[in-house]
Amino acid sequence: MELEQALHAARALVLADLVAGDVAEADVVSLVEDAVAHRRWWVEQWPEGAGFLPGLIAQDVQDALLERHGRWPLCPVCTDSGDPHALEVEPELGPDPHWACTKQAVLVAPVGSLGSALGG
């Protein structure tokens, strides 16, 4: 049951960021569900990694969105650079993941709290 709770919590965090970025369309939510299903097997094999689920699911969704829709989430720090880029999840594999601008080396928001960084 704890693994299911961790999966649902991670799903909720990623969905909150998608809503904040105004990209939570039905096909995008399906990408989240696919990522959760994929990570369910992963966390069943390595239960100690449950704390890593928010960052991993965020990265899975980000990768899937890149293939289908383009970069997400766009960096709110570098809006004047003329070269829009996506935020990255830091740490890539670890607890307490944040969206980070690697060009400016700043943490923008914890995964699940992107709305505060985007003014939402």
Tab-separated table of C-alpha atoms in Angstrom:
chain	number	residue	atom	x	y	z
A	1	MET	CA	0.000	0.000	0.000
A	2	GLU	CA	2.860	2.406	0.751
A	3	LEU	CA	4.169	1.983	-2.797
A	4	GLU	CA	0.753	2.827	-4.234
A	5	GLN	CA	0.590	5.928	-2.045
A	6	ALA	CA	4.046	6.983	-3.259
A	7	LEU	CA	2.979	6.476	-6.882
A	8	HIS	CA	-0.215	8.466	-6.401
A	9	ALA	CA	1.635	11.261	-4.614
A	10	ALA	CA	4.200	11.478	-7.415
A	11	ARG	CA	1.392	11.468	-9.998
A	12	ALA	CA	-0.329	14.339	-8.188
A	13	LEU	CA	2.872	16.413	-8.095
A	14	VAL	CA	3.530	16.003	-11.809
A	15	LEU	CA	-0.112	16.738	-12.647
A	16	ALA	CA	0.076	19.925	-10.563
A	17	ASP	CA	3.058	21.072	-12.628
A	18	LEU	CA	1.274	20.236	-15.872
A	19	VAL	CA	-1.767	22.215	-14.745
A	20	ALA	CA	0.484	25.135	-13.763
A	21	GLY	CA	2.007	25.082	-17.241
A	22	ASP	CA	-1.465	24.862	-18.804
A	23	VAL	CA	-0.609	21.631	-20.622
A	24	ALA	CA	-2.767	19.108	-18.735
A	25	GLU	CA	-4.720	17.991	-21.801
A	26	ALA	CA	-6.162	14.471	-21.896
A	27	ASP	CA	-3.357	13.086	-24.071
A	28	VAL	CA	-0.756	14.566	-21.723
A	29	VAL	CA	-2.467	13.094	-18.659
A	30	SER	CA	-2.286	9.749	-20.477
A	31	LEU	CA	1.497	10.206	-20.626
A	32	VAL	CA	1.495	10.622	-16.846
A	33	GLU	CA	-0.518	7.437	-16.432
A	34	ASP	CA	1.933	5.596	-18.695
A	35	ALA	CA	4.875	6.864	-16.631
A	36	VAL	CA	3.205	5.807	-13.374
A	37	ALA	CA	2.515	2.340	-14.763
A	38	HIS	CA	6.127	2.008	-15.888
A	39	ARG	CA	7.506	3.197	-12.543
A	40	ARG	CA	5.169	0.894	-10.600
A	41	TRP	CA	7.254	-2.069	-11.754
A	42	TRP	CA	10.469	-0.180	-11.020
A	43	VAL	CA	9.499	0.684	-7.431
A	44	GLU	CA	8.214	-2.839	-6.805
A	45	GLN	CA	11.732	-4.058	-7.649
A	46	TRP	CA	13.392	-1.370	-5.534
A	47	PRO	CA	11.016	-0.191	-2.766
A	48	GLU	CA	13.745	1.951	-1.191
A	49	GLY	CA	13.525	4.151	-4.301
A	50	ALA	CA	9.959	5.293	-3.574
A	51	GLY	CA	11.224	8.748	-2.623
A	52	PHE	CA	12.697	9.117	-6.098
A	53	LEU	CA	9.360	8.640	-7.873
A	54	PRO	CA	8.357	12.328	-8.240
A	55	GLY	CA	11.565	13.194	-10.058
A	56	LEU	CA	11.563	10.059	-12.178
A	57	ILE	CA	7.937	10.419	-13.247
A	58	ALA	CA	8.505	14.123	-13.989
A	59	GLN	CA	11.458	13.181	-16.206
A	60	ASP	CA	9.480	10.412	-17.911
A	61	VAL	CA	6.658	12.825	-18.719
A	62	GLN	CA	9.117	15.501	-19.820
A	63	ASP	CA	10.775	13.030	-22.220
A	64	ALA	CA	7.438	11.863	-23.608
A	65	LEU	CA	6.268	15.456	-24.084
A	66	LEU	CA	9.460	16.353	-25.930
A	67	GLU	CA	8.765	13.618	-28.466
A	68	ARG	CA	5.125	14.617	-28.968
A	69	HIS	CA	4.709	18.289	-28.090
A	70	GLY	CA	8.052	19.988	-27.532
A	71	ARG	CA	10.045	21.179	-24.546
A	72	TRP	CA	8.354	21.382	-21.145
A	73	PRO	CA	8.480	23.110	-18.759
A	74	LEU	CA	10.075	26.148	-20.303
A	75	CYS	CA	12.485	28.040	-18.091
A	76	PRO	CA	10.917	31.144	-16.523
A	77	VAL	CA	14.371	32.448	-15.545
A	78	CYS	CA	15.802	32.828	-19.051
A	79	THR	CA	12.836	34.432	-20.789
A	80	ASP	CA	14.911	37.294	-22.241
A	81	SER	CA	17.629	35.120	-23.753
A	82	GLY	CA	15.744	34.436	-26.986
A	83	ASP	CA	16.688	30.774	-26.644
A	84	PRO	CA	13.882	29.069	-24.727
A	85	HIS	CA	14.962	25.908	-22.987
A	86	ALA	CA	13.362	23.400	-20.688
A	87	LEU	CA	14.008	23.100	-16.990
A	88	GLU	CA	15.658	19.916	-15.802
A	89	VAL	CA	14.956	17.773	-12.754
A	90	GLU	CA	17.713	17.945	-10.148
A	91	PRO	CA	18.824	15.585	-8.783
A	92	GLU	CA	18.215	13.190	-11.657
A	93	LEU	CA	17.918	10.316	-9.209
A	94	GLY	CA	17.280	11.326	-5.654
A	95	PRO	CA	14.759	12.559	-3.135
A	96	ASP	CA	13.386	16.122	-3.037
A	97	PRO	CA	13.560	16.790	-6.792
A	98	HIS	CA	13.427	20.342	-8.085
A	99	TRP	CA	12.994	21.925	-11.471
A	100	ALA	CA	16.291	23.635	-12.217
A	101	CYS	CA	17.660	26.033	-14.789
A	102	THR	CA	21.023	24.514	-15.595
A	103	LYS	CA	22.079	27.545	-17.664
A	104	GLN	CA	21.821	29.847	-14.638
A	105	ALA	CA	22.475	27.090	-12.073
A	106	VAL	CA	19.368	27.926	-10.026
A	107	LEU	CA	16.620	25.817	-8.531
A	108	VAL	CA	13.307	27.168	-9.808
A	109	ALA	CA	10.740	25.131	-7.831
A	110	PRO	CA	10.235	21.740	-6.233
A	111	VAL	CA	8.514	19.195	-8.476
A	112	GLY	CA	4.815	19.764	-7.836
A	113	SER	CA	5.238	23.500	-7.086
A	114	LEU	CA	5.975	24.860	-10.539
A	115	GLY	CA	2.895	27.076	-10.328
A	116	SER	CA	4.614	29.313	-7.781
A	117	ALA	CA	7.545	29.852	-10.169
A	118	LEU	CA	5.261	30.515	-13.122
A	119	GLY	CA	3.125	32.989	-11.223
A	120	GLY	CA	0.161	30.619	-10.966
